[in-house]
Amino acid sequence: MIKYWGHSAFRPLQEDIINSVLEGRDTLALLPTGGGKSICFQVPAMAKEGICLVITPLIALMQDQVENLKKKDINAVAIYSGMHRNQIELVLDNCMFGDVKFLYLSPERLETEKFRAVLTRLNVNLIAVDEAHCISQWGYDFRPPYLRIAAIREFLPDVPVLALTATATPQVVADIQDKLGFKKENVFQKSFERKNLTYVVQFEEDKLGRLLRICNRIKGTGIVYVRNRRRTREIADYLNNNKVSASFYHAGLDTATRDKRQSAWMSGQSRVMVSTNAFGMGIDKPNVRFVVHMDLPDSLEAYFQEAGRGGRDGNQSYAVVLYEKADIIDLKHNHQLSYPALDMIKKVYHALGNYFQLATGSGKDRSFDFELSEFCHQYNLNHVVAFNALKFLEKEGYLMLSEDVGSPSLVNIKTRKDNLYRFQVENPVYDPFIKLLLRSYSGLFTTFARISEIEIARRMPMQLNDVIKNLHNLNQLGLITYVPRKDKPQLVFLTERLDVSSLQISRQHYQDRMQSAEKRLNSVIDYVSSTNTCRSQLLLAYFGEKESQRCGKCDVCIERNKLELSEFEFRKVSDQLQLLISDRALSLEEIMPKIKGLNEDKIIMAFRWLLDNDRITTTDDHKFIWIKKDTDKKD
């Protein structure tokens, strides 16, 4: 632990999970965001001979973890859609014949012929499935390719599976174990309660003004989440103009800009990051003091993960949602747009094939520059509808859409050192160029190195166009593999182009997913609309923890605390009142004698709070009745 991770002790549950894996048992670990999930597979994998397969759909997180492991002198590699075929071959060779300890894979890569041919030749010690909720159709980010993970277990019958997720309802917990073929149910679950995190929901029409007051009142680092890329810049500008240091972040920025802004925020040079949900995966900054959502999230799972980036150091932090009535309308509208009609999804898929001039049966694993606006203009498609159709096709495993731009150029030397030397002697015009490459970048014979054509041009010196020409020429001569920098978003076909009639999206399956998403959306609306139940209790109940205590700090609890009633006294009134007027209306004169155990003043206090917070209402004849809600549960 100390050698690689710098810790002398485990966090709660980590050691139990690790021991379960070392004993060869299939294990499901539910640890909240920041709970140290990666340690749970990295430690047992390092303790055993062989290689650990880590399956995750998040390429950015994959790349981040590989880099972090390499910094610890742990050999880790990744394979994901969009990589050059020579990159993939080199990675697999290193896994078979080198000392690789971790192979990160997107789930789609498990089914490729190349990987299946190599799989049985690898000494696999563990299969780690990150973001395991993606395997359940009841989960908030269901991805059908995850269902195919269990198929590789027949090739590795004695290798345990460790499934990891930060958010899962009880239904999803059961589904994960079933879909991954667990030999026996085995769940380690840390409570989702975050005692140092105060949840606040504020109905607010002047959101910018409220945000500024939050930034001025709460000292320290913060994250502000919005849906729209344009608004990330606008809100960051507003904060900067009001003397709050802020930056903005979204997937449309090039890699260098994103890295620079992330580093500035991590180091404290920039105090507030305004971002879409593209920001946060793999970010482990312990001292985030507030997380503000300016727009409503699609699900409580997503909200819990994003809000959970606050207060990882255990100190007091705040998770704030600012909303107004229009936000609920927008949320429902976005839900409708997120599920284009099946015919529209098929139309977009067909248009894609024509756009890239792919014949049916071709295109598998090919990557293309892709500008969504150009595509929509050419085929007269609504931008939002087309984007959501593509995201649906992505989750179904037909394609991958990468919005990242500015990925660096890569070079690997394919030939042996003696062949390269002979080429340099026979082609002196290339000799200084190749020598500079070898001096500037290490590992060119064994891996793909990131290069900068601009830096090479400066050092030679040489015109940039001539550098690029030389690299292309050496690539064509078979001496190197040159993967040029990508300046546009990429679209990768994960399967060969299919005839539209062969797209396997069942109508029932589509309806089930849409209805599940609608239930999650309604849970978000219930969460922000509720004024009688502690915010922490609402979240915990959603994730199956029904017996939690009030936090005493959220906006609902603070209002309740003003009653000068103890928890016991308030419950005594509330419980009796709910029984009395759940199914029939009574007048105040009828109610008061029936409430036992408290004086009249305290009964009136509780009564007034329940009335003000829409838990009871009056009828036309001035009687009172309990308002039944889905969120009804003990306060």
XYZ file of C-alpha atoms in Angstrom:
635
model
C 0.000 0.000 0.000
C 2.644 2.526 1.026
C 4.986 1.686 -1.871
C 2.460 2.319 -4.647
C -0.380 4.328 -3.137
C 1.191 6.135 -0.183
C -1.407 4.915 2.348
C -0.699 2.883 5.471
C -4.323 1.817 6.009
C -7.434 1.042 3.991
C -10.661 3.020 3.968
C -13.784 1.314 5.362
C -14.751 -1.849 3.415
C -11.702 -1.738 1.103
C -9.848 -4.462 2.986
C -12.961 -6.690 3.133
C -13.488 -6.320 -0.622
C -9.824 -7.034 -1.372
C -9.829 -10.151 0.817
C -13.000 -11.378 -0.878
C -11.323 -11.038 -4.285
C -8.102 -12.704 -3.074
C -10.216 -15.626 -1.869
C -11.462 -16.036 -5.452
C -15.047 -14.943 -4.836
C -17.173 -12.943 -7.268
C -17.706 -9.606 -5.537
C -19.864 -6.525 -5.992
C -18.524 -3.369 -4.336
C -20.786 -0.352 -3.877
C -18.678 2.584 -2.787
C -19.818 6.203 -3.157
C -17.917 8.626 -5.384
C -14.497 9.163 -3.834
C -14.727 5.930 -1.853
C -11.558 4.464 -3.390
C -12.951 1.904 -5.837
C -9.782 1.572 -7.953
C -7.729 0.424 -4.940
C -10.119 -2.519 -4.579
C -8.974 -4.116 -7.846
C -5.472 -2.678 -8.119
C -4.245 -4.121 -4.818
C -5.369 -7.758 -5.353
C -4.196 -7.633 -8.978
C -0.737 -6.514 -7.836
C -0.685 -9.193 -5.135
C -1.224 -12.035 -7.637
C 0.688 -13.264 -10.653
C -0.816 -12.298 -13.989
C -2.803 -9.500 -15.545
C -6.025 -7.776 -14.506
C -8.660 -6.969 -17.129
C -10.429 -3.693 -16.309
C -13.615 -3.079 -18.286
C -14.971 0.460 -18.416
C -16.892 2.530 -20.992
C -15.128 5.777 -20.121
C -12.132 6.346 -22.369
C -11.040 9.510 -20.561
C -11.074 7.696 -17.214
C -9.261 4.748 -18.800
C -6.469 6.978 -20.087
C -6.256 8.836 -16.778
C -5.897 5.647 -14.722
C -3.291 4.192 -17.108
C -1.207 7.354 -16.781
C -1.547 7.349 -12.973
C -0.436 3.702 -12.755
C 2.538 4.377 -15.012
C 3.598 7.200 -12.678
C 3.737 4.566 -9.940
C 5.948 2.362 -12.173
C 3.074 -0.080 -12.707
C 2.774 -1.278 -16.306
C -0.745 -0.518 -17.550
C -2.178 -0.279 -21.070
C -5.551 0.372 -22.683
C -7.479 -0.703 -25.786
C -10.497 1.242 -26.927
C -12.394 2.047 -30.090
C -10.707 4.482 -32.433
C -7.142 3.275 -31.821
C -4.961 2.477 -34.837
C -4.826 -1.280 -35.529
C -1.036 -1.247 -35.044
C -1.527 0.305 -31.601
C -3.900 -2.497 -30.658
C -1.536 -5.207 -31.943
C 1.371 -3.707 -30.003
C -0.675 -3.520 -26.789
C -1.796 -7.156 -27.122
C 1.771 -8.298 -27.852
C 2.960 -6.512 -24.717
C 0.203 -8.211 -22.720
C 1.234 -11.658 -23.965
C 4.997 -11.293 -23.844
C 5.656 -8.366 -21.512
C 5.011 -7.572 -17.866
C 1.711 -5.711 -18.209
C -0.334 -5.784 -14.988
C -3.485 -3.932 -16.074
C -5.275 -4.043 -19.425
C -8.104 -1.514 -19.658
C -10.783 -2.308 -22.231
C -14.045 -0.860 -23.432
C -16.725 -3.605 -23.410
C -17.015 -3.607 -27.217
C -13.401 -4.788 -27.563
C -14.126 -8.054 -25.740
C -15.876 -9.487 -28.799
C -13.214 -8.730 -31.393
C -11.490 -11.681 -33.026
C -8.055 -10.311 -32.107
C -8.877 -10.089 -28.432
C -10.591 -13.484 -28.298
C -7.530 -15.067 -29.979
C -5.255 -13.548 -27.325
C -7.505 -14.019 -24.277
C -6.708 -17.667 -23.542
C -2.967 -16.919 -23.832
C -3.135 -14.305 -21.076
C -2.606 -15.190 -17.432
C -5.678 -13.290 -16.190
C -5.907 -12.984 -12.404
C -9.015 -10.779 -12.110
C -11.830 -9.282 -14.206
C -12.726 -5.853 -12.836
C -15.960 -4.346 -14.178
C -16.069 -0.612 -13.474
C -19.322 1.380 -13.783
C -21.078 -1.971 -13.295
C -24.535 -0.357 -13.227
C -24.201 -0.103 -17.031
C -25.030 -3.830 -17.248
C -28.558 -3.373 -15.902
C -31.410 -2.170 -18.054
C -32.833 -0.692 -14.825
C -29.646 1.341 -14.321
C -29.320 4.991 -15.298
C -26.649 4.400 -17.954
C -27.561 1.021 -19.448
C -25.182 -0.121 -22.212
C -26.080 -3.395 -23.995
C -22.391 -4.209 -24.793
C -21.955 -4.754 -21.032
C -24.273 -7.758 -21.306
C -21.565 -9.533 -23.313
C -18.993 -9.391 -20.506
C -20.276 -12.623 -18.983
C -19.428 -14.462 -22.237
C -15.665 -14.190 -21.598
C -16.072 -16.012 -18.271
C -16.371 -19.352 -20.081
C -12.795 -18.813 -21.302
C -11.653 -17.919 -17.749
C -13.767 -20.179 -15.503
C -11.590 -19.826 -12.389
C -11.057 -16.071 -12.560
C -13.149 -14.009 -10.110
C -15.122 -10.922 -11.127
C -15.071 -7.705 -9.130
C -17.935 -5.391 -10.123
C -17.712 -1.785 -8.939
C -20.160 1.093 -8.951
C -20.829 4.249 -6.989
C -24.597 4.274 -7.448
C -27.106 1.438 -7.666
C -30.650 0.894 -6.458
C -31.504 -2.491 -4.847
C -33.007 -3.676 -8.144
C -29.809 -2.818 -10.013
C -27.642 -4.508 -7.342
C -29.465 -7.799 -7.931
C -29.366 -7.375 -11.713
C -25.595 -6.756 -11.815
C -24.848 -10.024 -10.034
C -27.250 -11.964 -12.238
C -25.970 -10.528 -15.541
C -22.319 -11.108 -14.597
C -22.984 -14.726 -13.665
C -22.002 -14.502 -10.003
C -21.640 -17.991 -8.545
C -23.028 -16.672 -5.255
C -24.459 -13.326 -4.160
C -21.708 -11.301 -2.525
C -22.209 -7.566 -1.967
C -20.124 -5.115 0.034
C -21.986 -1.864 0.416
C -20.894 1.230 2.240
C -23.704 3.499 3.351
C -24.406 6.243 0.854
C -24.710 8.725 3.705
C -22.294 11.669 3.529
C -22.511 13.313 6.947
C -20.191 16.171 6.018
C -22.162 17.020 2.864
C -25.167 19.312 3.302
C -27.786 19.063 0.555
C -29.711 22.211 -0.293
C -32.460 22.866 -2.852
C -33.397 26.480 -3.528
C -36.247 27.687 -5.710
C -34.598 30.676 -7.371
C -35.386 32.821 -10.413
C -32.181 34.892 -10.123
C -29.811 31.947 -10.303
C -26.699 33.962 -11.176
C -27.217 36.284 -8.216
C -27.734 33.326 -5.898
C -24.647 31.570 -7.300
C -22.522 34.653 -6.657
C -23.776 34.815 -3.061
C -22.915 31.128 -2.600
C -19.382 31.685 -3.953
C -18.891 34.682 -1.649
C -20.347 32.960 1.402
C -18.659 29.572 1.093
C -14.883 29.836 0.959
C -12.803 27.419 -1.065
C -12.994 25.512 -4.327
C -16.251 24.804 -6.146
C -17.807 23.119 -9.179
C -20.806 24.532 -11.033
C -22.662 22.122 -13.335
C -24.771 23.228 -16.309
C -26.156 21.391 -19.339
C -25.207 23.841 -22.054
C -21.625 24.400 -23.302
C -22.300 28.030 -24.134
C -23.496 28.708 -20.581
C -20.236 27.349 -19.112
C -18.419 30.320 -20.659
C -21.169 32.830 -19.810
C -21.323 31.845 -16.136
C -17.524 31.724 -15.802
C -17.343 35.238 -17.322
C -20.036 36.448 -14.914
C -18.116 35.102 -11.905
C -14.809 36.546 -13.103
C -16.466 39.934 -13.682
C -17.662 39.757 -10.073
C -14.197 38.985 -8.682
C -14.630 35.209 -8.331
C -11.834 33.343 -10.111
C -13.493 30.882 -12.512
C -12.829 28.827 -15.621
C -15.025 26.690 -17.861
C -14.764 23.155 -19.215
C -16.613 20.986 -21.739
C -15.900 18.182 -24.211
C -15.712 20.581 -27.173
C -12.452 22.115 -25.942
C -9.198 20.650 -27.245
C -7.227 18.303 -25.001
C -4.459 20.796 -24.195
C -6.962 23.447 -23.083
C -8.920 20.998 -20.945
C -5.724 19.689 -19.305
C -4.476 23.218 -18.625
C -7.762 24.319 -17.045
C -8.088 21.146 -15.006
C -4.527 21.589 -13.685
C -5.178 25.230 -12.796
C -8.317 24.248 -10.873
C -6.607 21.305 -9.153
C -3.726 23.533 -8.015
C -6.034 26.310 -6.786
C -5.041 28.885 -9.397
C -8.666 28.848 -10.528
C -11.259 28.635 -7.753
C -14.483 27.628 -9.522
C -14.901 25.294 -12.497
C -18.084 25.796 -14.526
C -18.687 22.668 -16.538
C -20.966 20.256 -18.289
C -20.985 16.710 -16.918
C -17.801 16.116 -18.973
C -15.851 17.314 -15.931
C -15.263 15.233 -12.844
C -14.611 11.621 -13.912
C -11.311 10.565 -12.387
C -10.918 13.901 -10.601
C -9.946 13.368 -6.977
C -9.674 16.833 -5.449
C -10.425 16.396 -1.736
C -11.149 19.990 -0.726
C -14.120 20.905 -2.956
C -16.326 22.948 -0.652
C -19.409 23.359 -2.850
C -21.034 21.763 -5.894
C -23.841 23.786 -7.476
C -26.262 22.466 -10.109
C -27.714 25.313 -12.165
C -29.842 22.823 -14.150
C -31.671 19.727 -12.981
C -29.828 16.430 -13.552
C -31.480 13.544 -15.438
C -31.326 11.146 -12.497
C -30.565 10.992 -8.797
C -27.741 8.563 -9.615
C -26.029 11.201 -11.769
C -26.730 13.894 -9.184
C -25.353 11.816 -6.327
C -22.114 11.177 -8.220
C -21.648 14.833 -9.171
C -22.647 16.220 -5.771
C -20.369 13.610 -4.180
C -17.309 15.337 -5.617
C -17.659 17.786 -2.764
C -16.087 17.229 0.635
C -13.971 14.157 -0.012
C -11.596 15.328 2.715
C -14.376 14.810 5.266
C -14.834 18.520 6.014
C -18.113 20.423 5.740
C -19.235 20.950 2.125
C -22.438 21.869 0.297
C -24.369 20.375 -2.613
C -26.828 22.942 -3.927
C -29.529 22.674 -6.598
C -30.945 25.938 -7.958
C -34.185 25.528 -9.886
C -37.325 27.265 -11.036
C -40.582 25.999 -12.577
C -39.240 26.238 -16.132
C -36.457 23.778 -15.229
C -38.964 20.993 -14.613
C -40.580 21.704 -17.986
C -37.123 21.656 -19.620
C -36.227 18.387 -17.890
C -39.341 16.673 -19.242
C -38.720 18.128 -22.697
C -35.102 16.915 -22.689
C -36.322 13.446 -21.713
C -38.607 13.364 -24.747
C -35.783 14.503 -27.026
C -33.430 11.886 -25.545
C -35.579 9.117 -27.003
C -36.099 9.873 -30.699
C -38.590 7.605 -32.472
C -37.101 4.281 -33.580
C -37.683 5.234 -37.202
C -35.656 8.414 -36.657
C -32.796 6.459 -35.051
C -32.725 4.176 -38.079
C -32.882 7.162 -40.426
C -29.843 8.742 -38.736
C -27.922 5.450 -38.906
C -28.711 5.059 -42.604
C -27.686 8.673 -43.278
C -24.365 8.059 -41.487
C -23.527 5.164 -43.817
C -24.247 7.318 -46.840
C -22.382 10.299 -45.375
C -19.180 8.261 -45.096
C -19.919 6.326 -48.325
C -19.745 2.954 -46.598
C -21.051 -0.129 -48.349
C -23.187 -2.527 -46.308
C -20.870 -4.957 -44.516
C -17.894 -2.560 -44.416
C -16.530 0.070 -42.029
C -15.969 -1.942 -38.857
C -13.435 -0.224 -36.529
C -12.976 2.655 -38.969
C -12.676 6.130 -37.493
C -13.881 9.291 -39.258
C -13.664 13.030 -38.660
C -17.208 14.017 -37.781
C -18.828 17.416 -37.515
C -22.402 16.964 -36.349
C -23.535 20.337 -37.702
C -22.301 19.511 -41.226
C -23.954 16.088 -41.087
C -27.294 17.552 -39.927
C -27.179 20.286 -42.567
C -26.522 17.804 -45.377
C -29.416 15.528 -44.374
C -31.770 18.206 -43.015
C -31.810 16.730 -39.506
C -32.626 18.441 -36.223
C -29.312 18.837 -34.371
C -30.585 17.739 -30.934
C -32.612 14.801 -32.277
C -29.688 13.577 -34.391
C -27.271 13.853 -31.451
C -29.566 11.833 -29.180
C -30.064 9.223 -31.911
C -26.269 8.873 -32.146
C -25.931 8.567 -28.357
C -28.587 5.851 -28.380
C -26.728 3.976 -31.143
C -23.536 4.396 -29.119
C -25.041 2.804 -26.023
C -26.365 -0.031 -28.180
C -22.776 -0.715 -29.280
C -23.039 0.194 -32.969
C -20.742 3.210 -32.923
C -18.688 5.460 -30.694
C -18.923 9.227 -30.799
C -15.953 11.066 -29.318
C -16.467 14.793 -28.883
C -12.858 15.262 -27.774
C -10.714 17.290 -30.129
C -6.995 17.868 -30.256
C -5.796 14.342 -29.393
C -1.980 14.275 -29.798
C -0.062 12.703 -32.689
C 1.496 9.288 -32.033
C 4.530 7.491 -33.468
C 5.852 3.944 -33.096
C 8.904 2.510 -34.904
C 7.805 -0.769 -36.535
C 11.129 -2.019 -37.872
C 14.101 -3.482 -35.979
C 16.966 -1.226 -34.930
C 19.404 -2.771 -37.474
C 16.931 -2.240 -40.329
C 16.385 1.357 -39.277
C 20.147 1.969 -39.116
C 20.579 0.478 -42.606
C 17.816 2.772 -43.912
C 19.524 5.829 -42.387
C 22.818 4.916 -44.075
C 21.124 4.364 -47.438
C 18.920 7.480 -47.136
C 21.042 10.228 -45.561
C 18.343 12.836 -46.225
C 16.244 11.194 -43.475
C 19.138 10.510 -41.074
C 19.061 13.738 -39.006
C 15.263 13.588 -38.852
C 15.220 10.018 -37.477
C 18.064 10.804 -35.047
C 16.069 13.743 -33.692
C 13.006 11.525 -33.205
C 15.076 8.961 -31.292
C 16.702 11.669 -29.115
C 13.423 13.442 -28.378
C 11.085 10.556 -27.579
C 11.803 7.416 -25.573
C 10.155 4.028 -26.043
C 9.509 4.453 -29.773
C 10.429 0.804 -30.481
C 8.157 -0.632 -27.787
C 5.166 1.682 -27.584
C 3.388 4.609 -29.226
C 4.884 7.895 -28.078
C 3.079 11.228 -28.146
C 4.902 13.668 -30.386
C 4.606 17.331 -31.295
C 5.194 18.123 -34.966
C 5.619 21.796 -34.044
C 8.355 20.977 -31.523
C 10.149 18.712 -34.047
C 10.012 21.505 -36.642
C 11.551 23.943 -34.148
C 14.373 21.588 -33.183
C 15.385 20.506 -36.701
C 14.808 23.353 -37.795
C 12.314 22.588 -40.574
C 8.995 23.796 -41.929
C 6.006 22.182 -40.192
C 4.610 20.880 -43.488
C 7.939 19.172 -44.208
C 7.912 17.459 -40.796
C 4.423 16.092 -41.477
C 5.488 15.026 -44.987
C 8.521 13.148 -43.603
C 6.368 11.338 -41.046
C 3.876 10.299 -43.705
C 6.685 9.100 -45.993
C 8.292 6.998 -43.240
C 4.852 5.590 -42.479
C 4.310 4.601 -46.133
C 7.753 2.988 -46.246
C 6.674 0.754 -43.335
C 9.357 2.039 -40.947
C 6.993 3.761 -38.531
C 3.325 3.957 -37.686
C 2.265 7.594 -37.641
C -1.135 8.490 -36.200
C -1.712 12.204 -36.925
C -3.296 14.538 -34.414
C -7.097 14.603 -34.617
C -8.472 18.125 -34.730
C -12.124 17.147 -35.145
C -14.504 14.950 -33.144
C -14.295 11.300 -34.144
C -16.994 8.791 -35.028
C -16.023 5.102 -34.980
C -18.116 2.280 -36.426
C -17.906 -0.576 -33.897
C -19.621 -3.015 -36.258
C -19.748 -3.263 -40.017
C -22.402 -1.064 -41.597
C -25.702 -2.876 -41.374
C -28.787 -2.670 -43.488
C -31.315 -0.665 -41.462
C -33.581 -3.701 -41.267
C -30.789 -5.525 -39.374
C -30.494 -2.944 -36.573
C -31.456 -4.920 -33.478
C -33.390 -2.481 -31.318
C -36.562 -4.113 -30.090
C -39.548 -1.860 -29.600
C -40.260 -3.409 -26.186
C -36.652 -2.962 -25.099
C -36.764 0.668 -26.253
C -40.025 1.308 -24.365
C -38.653 -0.298 -21.196
C -35.580 1.932 -21.280
C -37.670 5.047 -21.884
C -40.030 4.216 -19.005
C -37.107 3.511 -16.660
C -35.612 6.883 -17.566
C -38.963 8.560 -16.933
C -39.122 7.017 -13.441
C -35.654 8.342 -12.690
C -36.668 11.775 -13.982
C -39.731 11.797 -11.708
C -37.485 10.919 -8.762
C -35.462 14.070 -9.476
C -38.645 16.158 -9.606
C -39.843 14.618 -6.315
C -36.451 15.369 -4.749
C -36.450 19.081 -5.580
C -40.188 19.522 -4.981
C -40.312 17.842 -1.578
C -40.476 20.242 1.340
C -41.173 17.861 4.204
C -38.520 15.138 4.033
C -34.827 15.585 4.829
C -32.800 15.746 1.584
C -30.307 13.174 2.810
C -33.119 10.798 3.787
C -34.697 11.167 0.344
C -31.442 10.265 -1.413
C -30.655 7.401 0.928
C -34.158 5.941 0.562
C -33.777 6.035 -3.223
C -30.678 3.844 -2.879
C -32.431 1.427 -0.530
C -31.464 2.836 2.896
C -34.896 3.259 4.466
C -33.993 3.683 8.138
C -31.692 6.721 8.055
C -31.914 9.683 10.428
C -32.552 13.309 9.537
C -29.320 15.170 8.730
C -30.474 18.271 10.636
C -28.578 20.568 8.216
C -30.351 20.583 4.823
C -32.820 23.301 3.849
C -35.792 21.141 4.902
C -34.275 20.257 8.271
C -33.339 23.874 8.998
C -36.944 24.949 8.467
C -38.092 22.131 10.712
C -35.584 23.091 13.382
C -37.231 26.524 13.625
C -40.299 24.879 15.140
C -38.506 24.458 18.471
C -39.889 20.932 18.509
C -37.806 17.890 19.161
C -37.644 15.168 16.538
C -39.731 12.948 18.836
C -42.412 15.631 19.322
C -42.727 16.470 15.653
C -43.041 12.816 14.662
C -45.640 12.252 17.341
C -47.883 14.962 15.886
C -47.151 14.141 12.240
C -47.727 10.390 12.583
C -51.002 10.813 14.458
C -52.215 13.469 12.056
C -51.422 11.355 9.009
C -53.470 8.482 10.432
C -56.389 10.782 11.255
C -56.770 12.644 7.964
C -55.237 10.386 5.319
C -58.622 9.218 4.035
C -61.082 11.749 5.434
C -61.180 15.480 6.061
C -61.600 16.802 9.601
C -61.953 20.264 11.085
C -59.342 21.658 13.471
C -61.859 21.321 16.307
C -62.223 17.615 15.474
C -58.484 17.067 15.178
C -57.112 18.737 18.306
C -58.705 16.448 20.949
C -57.500 13.377 19.056
C -53.765 14.308 19.146
C -52.383 12.797 22.337
C -49.250 13.421 24.371
C -48.436 17.099 23.570
C -49.732 20.502 24.588
C -51.805 22.578 22.191
C -49.032 25.100 21.329
C -46.684 22.381 20.086
C -49.461 20.689 18.111
C -50.236 24.034 16.399
C -46.508 24.546 15.561
C -46.279 21.167 13.853
C -49.670 21.664 12.221
C -48.637 25.049 10.780
C -45.367 23.637 9.398
C -47.170 20.769 7.673
C -49.668 23.225 6.203
C -46.966 25.661 4.999
C -45.002 22.821 3.420
C -47.928 21.317 1.506
C -48.344 18.177 3.582
C -51.910 19.022 4.522
C -54.440 21.133 2.696
C -57.916 22.609 3.256
C -61.122 21.464 1.577
C -63.938 23.732 0.379
C -65.701 23.324 3.727
C -62.546 24.424 5.626
C -61.535 20.986 6.811
C -58.055 19.495 6.600
C -56.777 16.442 4.740
C -53.342 14.865 4.285
C -51.733 15.286 0.858
C -50.570 11.903 -0.388
C -47.217 11.941 -2.211
C -44.817 9.339 -3.575
C -42.236 10.785 -1.217
C -44.327 10.023 1.893
C -42.061 8.399 4.442
C -41.191 8.984 8.020
C -39.359 12.256 8.566
